[in-house]
Amino acid sequence: MRQRAADRIDRGIAGVEPPPNPKPNRPATAIPFQAVKGKYRKPGTDCVTQINDHLWEGRYSPKVNGKRIARNIYAPTEAECEEKLAVLITEMKQELALLRAKKTAS
């Protein structure tokens, strides 16, 4: 729309015809849709990352009442970190079940 207005002004002032706008060339085949991964992981999932050569971090971050509760654990090896993370997840799920039970009882 702005381009059309600019073209009219050019025609009126300088008497110049604007160059025709070429249509963009699109490929004949349709590109399959691919969803973009979101910034946040699904609530209730965990991850294990290596911080440096001798330290691993395990993170569990479920959402409760719309707020993310994050807990971290640290271990010297990946296997030990995964074991500690499994224990942390079971403990957190028990705590969350109690919180939800209190909320429904209120």
PDB file of N, CA and C in Angstrom:
ATOM      1  N   MET A   1       0.816  -1.176   0.000  1.00  0.00           N
ATOM      2  CA  MET A   1       0.000   0.000   0.000  1.00  0.00           C
ATOM      3  C   MET A   1       0.864   1.245   0.000  1.00  0.00           C
ATOM      4  N   ARG A   2       1.900   1.243   0.819  1.00  0.00           N
ATOM      5  CA  ARG A   2       2.809   2.388   0.838  1.00  0.00           C
ATOM      6  C   ARG A   2       3.552   2.522  -0.480  1.00  0.00           C
ATOM      7  N   GLN A   3       3.857   1.345  -1.054  1.00  0.00           N
ATOM      8  CA  GLN A   3       4.565   1.369  -2.337  1.00  0.00           C
ATOM      9  C   GLN A   3       3.700   2.002  -3.412  1.00  0.00           C
ATOM     10  N   ARG A   4       2.409   1.694  -3.394  1.00  0.00           N
ATOM     11  CA  ARG A   4       1.511   2.295  -4.387  1.00  0.00           C
ATOM     12  C   ARG A   4       1.450   3.809  -4.222  1.00  0.00           C
ATOM     13  N   ALA A   5       1.385   4.272  -2.984  1.00  0.00           N
ATOM     14  CA  ALA A   5       1.344   5.709  -2.742  1.00  0.00           C
ATOM     15  C   ALA A   5       2.632   6.369  -3.220  1.00  0.00           C
ATOM     16  N   ALA A   6       3.757   5.724  -2.974  1.00  0.00           N
ATOM     17  CA  ALA A   6       5.035   6.275  -3.427  1.00  0.00           C
ATOM     18  C   ALA A   6       5.091   6.317  -4.951  1.00  0.00           C
ATOM     19  N   ASP A   7       4.535   5.281  -5.606  1.00  0.00           N
ATOM     20  CA  ASP A   7       4.516   5.259  -7.072  1.00  0.00           C
ATOM     21  C   ASP A   7       3.660   6.390  -7.628  1.00  0.00           C
ATOM     22  N   ARG A   8       2.528   6.667  -7.003  1.00  0.00           N
ATOM     23  CA  ARG A   8       1.671   7.773  -7.461  1.00  0.00           C
ATOM     24  C   ARG A   8       2.370   9.116  -7.318  1.00  0.00           C
ATOM     25  N   ILE A   9       3.082   9.288  -6.233  1.00  0.00           N
ATOM     26  CA  ILE A   9       3.814  10.540  -6.026  1.00  0.00           C
ATOM     27  C   ILE A   9       4.887  10.698  -7.090  1.00  0.00           C
ATOM     28  N   ASP A  10       5.615   9.600  -7.385  1.00  0.00           N
ATOM     29  CA  ASP A  10       6.654   9.663  -8.422  1.00  0.00           C
ATOM     30  C   ASP A  10       6.058  10.018  -9.782  1.00  0.00           C
ATOM     31  N   ARG A  11       4.894   9.437 -10.112  1.00  0.00           N
ATOM     32  CA  ARG A  11       4.254   9.740 -11.380  1.00  0.00           C
ATOM     33  C   ARG A  11       3.826  11.204 -11.447  1.00  0.00           C
ATOM     34  N   GLY A  12       3.324  11.717 -10.324  1.00  0.00           N
ATOM     35  CA  GLY A  12       2.832  13.094 -10.312  1.00  0.00           C
ATOM     36  C   GLY A  12       3.953  14.114 -10.348  1.00  0.00           C
ATOM     37  N   ILE A  13       5.048  13.868  -9.661  1.00  0.00           N
ATOM     38  CA  ILE A  13       6.137  14.845  -9.568  1.00  0.00           C
ATOM     39  C   ILE A  13       7.061  14.746 -10.770  1.00  0.00           C
ATOM     40  N   ALA A  14       7.587  13.565 -11.034  1.00  0.00           N
ATOM     41  CA  ALA A  14       8.602  13.417 -12.074  1.00  0.00           C
ATOM     42  C   ALA A  14       8.032  12.878 -13.373  1.00  0.00           C
ATOM     43  N   GLY A  15       6.826  12.422 -13.376  1.00  0.00           N
ATOM     44  CA  GLY A  15       6.253  11.844 -14.582  1.00  0.00           C
ATOM     45  C   GLY A  15       6.911  10.538 -14.951  1.00  0.00           C
ATOM     46  N   VAL A  16       7.437   9.824 -13.964  1.00  0.00           N
ATOM     47  CA  VAL A  16       8.159   8.578 -14.201  1.00  0.00           C
ATOM     48  C   VAL A  16       7.258   7.406 -13.850  1.00  0.00           C
ATOM     49  N   GLU A  17       7.237   6.403 -14.704  1.00  0.00           N
ATOM     50  CA  GLU A  17       6.494   5.183 -14.427  1.00  0.00           C
ATOM     51  C   GLU A  17       7.353   4.282 -13.537  1.00  0.00           C
ATOM     52  N   PRO A  18       6.784   3.717 -12.496  1.00  0.00           N
ATOM     53  CA  PRO A  18       7.564   2.815 -11.638  1.00  0.00           C
ATOM     54  C   PRO A  18       7.838   1.510 -12.367  1.00  0.00           C
ATOM     55  N   PRO A  19       8.944   0.857 -12.049  1.00  0.00           N
ATOM     56  CA  PRO A  19       9.240  -0.433 -12.673  1.00  0.00           C
ATOM     57  C   PRO A  19       8.236  -1.469 -12.199  1.00  0.00           C
ATOM     58  N   PRO A  20       7.852  -2.408 -13.056  1.00  0.00           N
ATOM     59  CA  PRO A  20       6.897  -3.446 -12.627  1.00  0.00           C
ATOM     60  C   PRO A  20       7.535  -4.332 -11.564  1.00  0.00           C
ATOM     61  N   ASN A  21       6.731  -4.715 -10.584  1.00  0.00           N
ATOM     62  CA  ASN A  21       7.225  -5.578  -9.508  1.00  0.00           C
ATOM     63  C   ASN A  21       7.250  -7.019  -9.989  1.00  0.00           C
ATOM     64  N   PRO A  22       8.422  -7.646  -9.978  1.00  0.00           N
ATOM     65  CA  PRO A  22       8.472  -9.054 -10.395  1.00  0.00           C
ATOM     66  C   PRO A  22       7.866  -9.933  -9.304  1.00  0.00           C
ATOM     67  N   LYS A  23       7.184 -10.993  -9.748  1.00  0.00           N
ATOM     68  CA  LYS A  23       6.619 -11.932  -8.791  1.00  0.00           C
ATOM     69  C   LYS A  23       7.734 -12.825  -8.267  1.00  0.00           C
ATOM     70  N   PRO A  24       7.706 -13.121  -6.965  1.00  0.00           N
ATOM     71  CA  PRO A  24       8.755 -13.994  -6.425  1.00  0.00           C
ATOM     72  C   PRO A  24       8.612 -15.406  -6.978  1.00  0.00           C
ATOM     73  N   ASN A  25       9.752 -16.009  -7.273  1.00  0.00           N
ATOM     74  CA  ASN A  25       9.750 -17.377  -7.788  1.00  0.00           C
ATOM     75  C   ASN A  25       9.612 -18.343  -6.619  1.00  0.00           C
ATOM     76  N   ARG A  26       8.576 -19.132  -6.654  1.00  0.00           N
ATOM     77  CA  ARG A  26       8.366 -20.121  -5.598  1.00  0.00           C
ATOM     78  C   ARG A  26       8.613 -21.496  -6.172  1.00  0.00           C
ATOM     79  N   PRO A  27       9.142 -22.379  -5.366  1.00  0.00           N
ATOM     80  CA  PRO A  27       9.369 -23.732  -5.877  1.00  0.00           C
ATOM     81  C   PRO A  27       8.034 -24.403  -6.186  1.00  0.00           C
ATOM     82  N   ALA A  28       8.047 -25.259  -7.187  1.00  0.00           N
ATOM     83  CA  ALA A  28       6.828 -25.935  -7.626  1.00  0.00           C
ATOM     84  C   ALA A  28       6.361 -26.956  -6.590  1.00  0.00           C
ATOM     85  N   THR A  29       7.289 -27.542  -5.839  1.00  0.00           N
ATOM     86  CA  THR A  29       6.912 -28.545  -4.849  1.00  0.00           C
ATOM     87  C   THR A  29       6.682 -27.874  -3.502  1.00  0.00           C
ATOM     88  N   ALA A  30       5.751 -28.371  -2.782  1.00  0.00           N
ATOM     89  CA  ALA A  30       5.455 -27.837  -1.452  1.00  0.00           C
ATOM     90  C   ALA A  30       6.492 -28.353  -0.457  1.00  0.00           C
ATOM     91  N   ILE A  31       6.900 -27.498   0.428  1.00  0.00           N
ATOM     92  CA  ILE A  31       7.856 -27.868   1.465  1.00  0.00           C
ATOM     93  C   ILE A  31       7.062 -28.443   2.635  1.00  0.00           C
ATOM     94  N   PRO A  32       7.435 -29.611   3.141  1.00  0.00           N
ATOM     95  CA  PRO A  32       6.676 -30.196   4.248  1.00  0.00           C
ATOM     96  C   PRO A  32       6.814 -29.342   5.517  1.00  0.00           C
ATOM     97  N   PHE A  33       5.732 -29.240   6.264  1.00  0.00           N
ATOM     98  CA  PHE A  33       5.718 -28.448   7.483  1.00  0.00           C
ATOM     99  C   PHE A  33       6.519 -29.132   8.571  1.00  0.00           C
ATOM    100  N   GLN A  34       7.355 -28.356   9.246  1.00  0.00           N
ATOM    101  CA  GLN A  34       8.101 -28.868  10.386  1.00  0.00           C
ATOM    102  C   GLN A  34       7.891 -27.901  11.540  1.00  0.00           C
ATOM    103  N   ALA A  35       7.427 -28.414  12.652  1.00  0.00           N
ATOM    104  CA  ALA A  35       7.183 -27.574  13.817  1.00  0.00           C
ATOM    105  C   ALA A  35       8.506 -27.136  14.419  1.00  0.00           C
ATOM    106  N   VAL A  36       8.522 -25.927  14.954  1.00  0.00           N
ATOM    107  CA  VAL A  36       9.711 -25.398  15.613  1.00  0.00           C
ATOM    108  C   VAL A  36       9.655 -25.817  17.064  1.00  0.00           C
ATOM    109  N   LYS A  37      10.757 -26.326  17.574  1.00  0.00           N
ATOM    110  CA  LYS A  37      10.798 -26.717  18.968  1.00  0.00           C
ATOM    111  C   LYS A  37      10.705 -25.482  19.837  1.00  0.00           C
ATOM    112  N   GLY A  38       9.914 -25.576  20.857  1.00  0.00           N
ATOM    113  CA  GLY A  38       9.746 -24.459  21.766  1.00  0.00           C
ATOM    114  C   GLY A  38      10.955 -24.237  22.642  1.00  0.00           C
ATOM    115  N   LYS A  39      10.963 -23.114  23.300  1.00  0.00           N
ATOM    116  CA  LYS A  39      12.072 -22.780  24.182  1.00  0.00           C
ATOM    117  C   LYS A  39      12.044 -23.651  25.432  1.00  0.00           C
ATOM    118  N   TYR A  40      10.848 -23.969  25.890  1.00  0.00           N
ATOM    119  CA  TYR A  40      10.708 -24.711  27.129  1.00  0.00           C
ATOM    120  C   TYR A  40      10.440 -26.176  26.854  1.00  0.00           C
ATOM    121  N   ARG A  41      10.951 -27.022  27.729  1.00  0.00           N
ATOM    122  CA  ARG A  41      10.653 -28.441  27.645  1.00  0.00           C
ATOM    123  C   ARG A  41       9.266 -28.685  28.213  1.00  0.00           C
ATOM    124  N   LYS A  42       8.726 -29.846  27.964  1.00  0.00           N
ATOM    125  CA  LYS A  42       7.431 -30.189  28.533  1.00  0.00           C
ATOM    126  C   LYS A  42       7.555 -30.228  30.051  1.00  0.00           C
ATOM    127  N   PRO A  43       6.534 -29.763  30.765  1.00  0.00           N
ATOM    128  CA  PRO A  43       6.590 -29.837  32.225  1.00  0.00           C
ATOM    129  C   PRO A  43       6.652 -31.284  32.688  1.00  0.00           C
ATOM    130  N   GLY A  44       7.426 -31.504  33.720  1.00  0.00           N
ATOM    131  CA  GLY A  44       7.536 -32.848  34.266  1.00  0.00           C
ATOM    132  C   GLY A  44       8.594 -33.697  33.621  1.00  0.00           C
ATOM    133  N   THR A  45       9.384 -33.131  32.719  1.00  0.00           N
ATOM    134  CA  THR A  45      10.461 -33.898  32.108  1.00  0.00           C
ATOM    135  C   THR A  45      11.773 -33.544  32.802  1.00  0.00           C
ATOM    136  N   ASP A  46      12.739 -34.393  32.633  1.00  0.00           N
ATOM    137  CA  ASP A  46      14.032 -34.145  33.264  1.00  0.00           C
ATOM    138  C   ASP A  46      15.119 -34.100  32.213  1.00  0.00           C
ATOM    139  N   CYS A  47      16.305 -33.618  32.617  1.00  0.00           N
ATOM    140  CA  CYS A  47      17.441 -33.612  31.695  1.00  0.00           C
ATOM    141  C   CYS A  47      18.722 -33.771  32.490  1.00  0.00           C
ATOM    142  N   VAL A  48      19.730 -34.298  31.828  1.00  0.00           N
ATOM    143  CA  VAL A  48      21.055 -34.467  32.414  1.00  0.00           C
ATOM    144  C   VAL A  48      22.044 -33.801  31.477  1.00  0.00           C
ATOM    145  N   THR A  49      22.847 -32.883  32.012  1.00  0.00           N
ATOM    146  CA  THR A  49      23.847 -32.191  31.197  1.00  0.00           C
ATOM    147  C   THR A  49      25.202 -32.250  31.880  1.00  0.00           C
ATOM    148  N   GLN A  50      26.238 -32.205  31.070  1.00  0.00           N
ATOM    149  CA  GLN A  50      27.591 -32.222  31.603  1.00  0.00           C
ATOM    150  C   GLN A  50      28.067 -30.786  31.747  1.00  0.00           C
ATOM    151  N   ILE A  51      28.428 -30.404  32.957  1.00  0.00           N
ATOM    152  CA  ILE A  51      28.880 -29.040  33.216  1.00  0.00           C
ATOM    153  C   ILE A  51      30.350 -28.896  32.856  1.00  0.00           C
ATOM    154  N   ASN A  52      31.162 -29.815  33.325  1.00  0.00           N
ATOM    155  CA  ASN A  52      32.577 -29.859  32.926  1.00  0.00           C
ATOM    156  C   ASN A  52      33.034 -31.315  32.955  1.00  0.00           C
ATOM    157  N   ASP A  53      34.326 -31.549  32.837  1.00  0.00           N
ATOM    158  CA  ASP A  53      34.799 -32.924  32.676  1.00  0.00           C
ATOM    159  C   ASP A  53      34.560 -33.812  33.895  1.00  0.00           C
ATOM    160  N   HIS A  54      34.266 -33.252  35.053  1.00  0.00           N
ATOM    161  CA  HIS A  54      34.044 -34.079  36.236  1.00  0.00           C
ATOM    162  C   HIS A  54      32.760 -33.724  37.000  1.00  0.00           C
ATOM    163  N   LEU A  55      31.801 -33.055  36.348  1.00  0.00           N
ATOM    164  CA  LEU A  55      30.567 -32.693  37.033  1.00  0.00           C
ATOM    165  C   LEU A  55      29.368 -32.753  36.092  1.00  0.00           C
ATOM    166  N   TRP A  56      28.335 -33.463  36.521  1.00  0.00           N
ATOM    167  CA  TRP A  56      27.090 -33.597  35.769  1.00  0.00           C
ATOM    168  C   TRP A  56      25.960 -32.983  36.583  1.00  0.00           C
ATOM    169  N   GLU A  57      25.001 -32.381  35.879  1.00  0.00           N
ATOM    170  CA  GLU A  57      23.853 -31.770  36.542  1.00  0.00           C
ATOM    171  C   GLU A  57      22.578 -32.453  36.057  1.00  0.00           C
ATOM    172  N   GLY A  58      21.721 -32.803  37.000  1.00  0.00           N
ATOM    173  CA  GLY A  58      20.404 -33.345  36.674  1.00  0.00           C
ATOM    174  C   GLY A  58      19.367 -32.317  37.085  1.00  0.00           C
ATOM    175  N   ARG A  59      18.373 -32.084  36.234  1.00  0.00           N
ATOM    176  CA  ARG A  59      17.364 -31.056  36.514  1.00  0.00           C
ATOM    177  C   ARG A  59      15.972 -31.631  36.286  1.00  0.00           C
ATOM    178  N   TYR A  60      15.094 -31.355  37.236  1.00  0.00           N
ATOM    179  CA  TYR A  60      13.691 -31.755  37.136  1.00  0.00           C
ATOM    180  C   TYR A  60      12.860 -30.517  37.426  1.00  0.00           C
ATOM    181  N   SER A  61      11.949 -30.174  36.528  1.00  0.00           N
ATOM    182  CA  SER A  61      11.202 -28.928  36.695  1.00  0.00           C
ATOM    183  C   SER A  61       9.745 -29.073  36.266  1.00  0.00           C
ATOM    184  N   PRO A  62       8.898 -29.609  37.159  1.00  0.00           N
ATOM    185  CA  PRO A  62       7.472 -29.700  36.834  1.00  0.00           C
ATOM    186  C   PRO A  62       6.781 -28.364  37.064  1.00  0.00           C
ATOM    187  N   LYS A  63       5.590 -28.213  36.482  1.00  0.00           N
ATOM    188  CA  LYS A  63       4.783 -27.017  36.713  1.00  0.00           C
ATOM    189  C   LYS A  63       3.693 -27.351  37.717  1.00  0.00           C
ATOM    190  N   VAL A  64       3.543 -26.480  38.702  1.00  0.00           N
ATOM    191  CA  VAL A  64       2.505 -26.640  39.704  1.00  0.00           C
ATOM    192  C   VAL A  64       1.765 -25.317  39.797  1.00  0.00           C
ATOM    193  N   ASN A  65       0.461 -25.357  39.574  1.00  0.00           N
ATOM    194  CA  ASN A  65      -0.378 -24.153  39.605  1.00  0.00           C
ATOM    195  C   ASN A  65       0.158 -23.072  38.669  1.00  0.00           C
ATOM    196  N   GLY A  66       0.679 -23.469  37.528  1.00  0.00           N
ATOM    197  CA  GLY A  66       1.173 -22.522  36.544  1.00  0.00           C
ATOM    198  C   GLY A  66       2.573 -22.011  36.809  1.00  0.00           C
ATOM    199  N   LYS A  67       3.187 -22.449  37.899  1.00  0.00           N
ATOM    200  CA  LYS A  67       4.553 -22.013  38.225  1.00  0.00           C
ATOM    201  C   LYS A  67       5.498 -23.192  38.101  1.00  0.00           C
ATOM    202  N   ARG A  68       6.675 -22.914  37.572  1.00  0.00           N
ATOM    203  CA  ARG A  68       7.682 -23.957  37.392  1.00  0.00           C
ATOM    204  C   ARG A  68       8.508 -24.094  38.669  1.00  0.00           C
ATOM    205  N   ILE A  69       8.573 -25.322  39.173  1.00  0.00           N
ATOM    206  CA  ILE A  69       9.398 -25.626  40.342  1.00  0.00           C
ATOM    207  C   ILE A  69      10.600 -26.407  39.829  1.00  0.00           C
ATOM    208  N   ALA A  70      11.784 -25.881  39.998  1.00  0.00           N
ATOM    209  CA  ALA A  70      12.982 -26.535  39.471  1.00  0.00           C
ATOM    210  C   ALA A  70      13.857 -27.027  40.609  1.00  0.00           C
ATOM    211  N   ARG A  71      14.359 -28.239  40.467  1.00  0.00           N
ATOM    212  CA  ARG A  71      15.293 -28.812  41.433  1.00  0.00           C
ATOM    213  C   ARG A  71      16.475 -29.374  40.657  1.00  0.00           C
ATOM    214  N   ASN A  72      17.661 -29.174  41.180  1.00  0.00           N
ATOM    215  CA  ASN A  72      18.887 -29.645  40.542  1.00  0.00           C
ATOM    216  C   ASN A  72      19.624 -30.599  41.469  1.00  0.00           C
ATOM    217  N   ILE A  73      20.327 -31.548  40.890  1.00  0.00           N
ATOM    218  CA  ILE A  73      21.239 -32.416  41.630  1.00  0.00           C
ATOM    219  C   ILE A  73      22.548 -32.472  40.841  1.00  0.00           C
ATOM    220  N   TYR A  74      23.622 -32.761  41.538  1.00  0.00           N
ATOM    221  CA  TYR A  74      24.943 -32.796  40.909  1.00  0.00           C
ATOM    222  C   TYR A  74      25.647 -34.096  41.286  1.00  0.00           C
ATOM    223  N   ALA A  75      26.432 -34.633  40.346  1.00  0.00           N
ATOM    224  CA  ALA A  75      27.163 -35.878  40.575  1.00  0.00           C
ATOM    225  C   ALA A  75      28.413 -35.889  39.709  1.00  0.00           C
ATOM    226  N   PRO A  76      29.417 -36.679  40.106  1.00  0.00           N
ATOM    227  CA  PRO A  76      30.666 -36.727  39.325  1.00  0.00           C
ATOM    228  C   PRO A  76      30.562 -37.546  38.041  1.00  0.00           C
ATOM    229  N   THR A  77      29.595 -38.475  37.952  1.00  0.00           N
ATOM    230  CA  THR A  77      29.448 -39.269  36.729  1.00  0.00           C
ATOM    231  C   THR A  77      28.009 -39.188  36.227  1.00  0.00           C
ATOM    232  N   GLU A  78      27.832 -39.482  34.940  1.00  0.00           N
ATOM    233  CA  GLU A  78      26.501 -39.412  34.343  1.00  0.00           C
ATOM    234  C   GLU A  78      25.576 -40.477  34.936  1.00  0.00           C
ATOM    235  N   ALA A  79      26.104 -41.676  35.133  1.00  0.00           N
ATOM    236  CA  ALA A  79      25.292 -42.767  35.680  1.00  0.00           C
ATOM    237  C   ALA A  79      24.806 -42.424  37.084  1.00  0.00           C
ATOM    238  N   GLU A  80      25.699 -41.909  37.915  1.00  0.00           N
ATOM    239  CA  GLU A  80      25.329 -41.530  39.274  1.00  0.00           C
ATOM    240  C   GLU A  80      24.307 -40.389  39.269  1.00  0.00           C
ATOM    241  N   CYS A  81      24.470 -39.467  38.326  1.00  0.00           N
ATOM    242  CA  CYS A  81      23.543 -38.354  38.200  1.00  0.00           C
ATOM    243  C   CYS A  81      22.150 -38.854  37.821  1.00  0.00           C
ATOM    244  N   GLU A  82      22.064 -39.805  36.903  1.00  0.00           N
ATOM    245  CA  GLU A  82      20.776 -40.355  36.508  1.00  0.00           C
ATOM    246  C   GLU A  82      20.108 -41.110  37.651  1.00  0.00           C
ATOM    247  N   GLU A  83      20.906 -41.807  38.465  1.00  0.00           N
ATOM    248  CA  GLU A  83      20.348 -42.507  39.617  1.00  0.00           C
ATOM    249  C   GLU A  83      19.775 -41.515  40.628  1.00  0.00           C
ATOM    250  N   LYS A  84      20.551 -40.471  40.941  1.00  0.00           N
ATOM    251  CA  LYS A  84      20.088 -39.456  41.883  1.00  0.00           C
ATOM    252  C   LYS A  84      18.857 -38.731  41.347  1.00  0.00           C
ATOM    253  N   LEU A  85      18.826 -38.506  40.048  1.00  0.00           N
ATOM    254  CA  LEU A  85      17.704 -37.809  39.433  1.00  0.00           C
ATOM    255  C   LEU A  85      16.433 -38.656  39.516  1.00  0.00           C
ATOM    256  N   ALA A  86      16.556 -39.965  39.338  1.00  0.00           N
ATOM    257  CA  ALA A  86      15.393 -40.847  39.454  1.00  0.00           C
ATOM    258  C   ALA A  86      14.819 -40.789  40.871  1.00  0.00           C
ATOM    259  N   VAL A  87      15.687 -40.766  41.867  1.00  0.00           N
ATOM    260  CA  VAL A  87      15.234 -40.659  43.255  1.00  0.00           C
ATOM    261  C   VAL A  87      14.564 -39.307  43.482  1.00  0.00           C
ATOM    262  N   LEU A  88      15.171 -38.251  42.972  1.00  0.00           N
ATOM    263  CA  LEU A  88      14.607 -36.903  43.121  1.00  0.00           C
ATOM    264  C   LEU A  88      13.218 -36.824  42.492  1.00  0.00           C
ATOM    265  N   ILE A  89      13.041 -37.414  41.323  1.00  0.00           N
ATOM    266  CA  ILE A  89      11.750 -37.364  40.631  1.00  0.00           C
ATOM    267  C   ILE A  89      10.680 -38.074  41.440  1.00  0.00           C
ATOM    268  N   THR A  90      10.986 -39.244  41.996  1.00  0.00           N
ATOM    269  CA  THR A  90       9.983 -39.959  42.800  1.00  0.00           C
ATOM    270  C   THR A  90       9.611 -39.160  44.040  1.00  0.00           C
ATOM    271  N   GLU A  91      10.600 -38.531  44.690  1.00  0.00           N
ATOM    272  CA  GLU A  91      10.321 -37.706  45.867  1.00  0.00           C
ATOM    273  C   GLU A  91       9.459 -36.504  45.497  1.00  0.00           C
ATOM    274  N   MET A  92       9.791 -35.845  44.381  1.00  0.00           N
ATOM    275  CA  MET A  92       9.034 -34.673  43.952  1.00  0.00           C
ATOM    276  C   MET A  92       7.599 -35.048  43.583  1.00  0.00           C
ATOM    277  N   LYS A  93       7.405 -36.188  42.940  1.00  0.00           N
ATOM    278  CA  LYS A  93       6.058 -36.608  42.578  1.00  0.00           C
ATOM    279  C   LYS A  93       5.209 -36.877  43.819  1.00  0.00           C
ATOM    280  N   GLN A  94       5.828 -37.427  44.863  1.00  0.00           N
ATOM    281  CA  GLN A  94       5.100 -37.635  46.115  1.00  0.00           C
ATOM    282  C   GLN A  94       4.715 -36.299  46.743  1.00  0.00           C
ATOM    283  N   GLU A  95       5.644 -35.330  46.748  1.00  0.00           N
ATOM    284  CA  GLU A  95       5.359 -33.999  47.291  1.00  0.00           C
ATOM    285  C   GLU A  95       4.237 -33.321  46.496  1.00  0.00           C
ATOM    286  N   LEU A  96       4.298 -33.435  45.183  1.00  0.00           N
ATOM    287  CA  LEU A  96       3.288 -32.809  44.335  1.00  0.00           C
ATOM    288  C   LEU A  96       1.916 -33.444  44.543  1.00  0.00           C
ATOM    289  N   ALA A  97       1.896 -34.763  44.752  1.00  0.00           N
ATOM    290  CA  ALA A  97       0.628 -35.433  45.009  1.00  0.00           C
ATOM    291  C   ALA A  97       0.012 -34.918  46.306  1.00  0.00           C
ATOM    292  N   LEU A  98       0.846 -34.694  47.335  1.00  0.00           N
ATOM    293  CA  LEU A  98       0.340 -34.141  48.592  1.00  0.00           C
ATOM    294  C   LEU A  98      -0.183 -32.723  48.401  1.00  0.00           C
ATOM    295  N   LEU A  99       0.528 -31.915  47.630  1.00  0.00           N
ATOM    296  CA  LEU A  99       0.075 -30.542  47.372  1.00  0.00           C
ATOM    297  C   LEU A  99      -1.256 -30.536  46.633  1.00  0.00           C
ATOM    298  N   ARG A 100      -1.395 -31.402  45.651  1.00  0.00           N
ATOM    299  CA  ARG A 100      -2.645 -31.467  44.892  1.00  0.00           C
ATOM    300  C   ARG A 100      -3.794 -31.968  45.758  1.00  0.00           C
ATOM    301  N   ALA A 101      -3.489 -32.922  46.666  1.00  0.00           N
ATOM    302  CA  ALA A 101      -4.520 -33.435  47.556  1.00  0.00           C
ATOM    303  C   ALA A 101      -4.994 -32.345  48.506  1.00  0.00           C
ATOM    304  N   LYS A 102      -4.069 -31.543  49.012  1.00  0.00           N
ATOM    305  CA  LYS A 102      -4.445 -30.428  49.900  1.00  0.00           C
ATOM    306  C   LYS A 102      -5.287 -29.404  49.161  1.00  0.00           C
ATOM    307  N   LYS A 103      -4.941 -29.161  47.912  1.00  0.00           N
ATOM    308  CA  LYS A 103      -5.659 -28.171  47.125  1.00  0.00           C
ATOM    309  C   LYS A 103      -7.102 -28.606  46.861  1.00  0.00           C
ATOM    310  N   THR A 104      -7.300 -29.891  46.549  1.00  0.00           N
ATOM    311  CA  THR A 104      -8.647 -30.382  46.280  1.00  0.00           C
ATOM    312  C   THR A 104      -9.465 -30.476  47.564  1.00  0.00           C
ATOM    313  N   ALA A 105      -8.811 -30.709  48.714  1.00  0.00           N
ATOM    314  CA  ALA A 105      -9.512 -30.796  49.993  1.00  0.00           C
ATOM    315  C   ALA A 105      -9.972 -29.420  50.473  1.00  0.00           C
ATOM    316  N   SER A 106      -9.301 -28.371  50.032  1.00  0.00           N
ATOM    317  CA  SER A 106      -9.643 -27.017  50.494  1.00  0.00           C
ATOM    318  C   SER A 106     -10.901 -26.490  49.902  1.00  0.00           C
TER     319      SER A 106
END
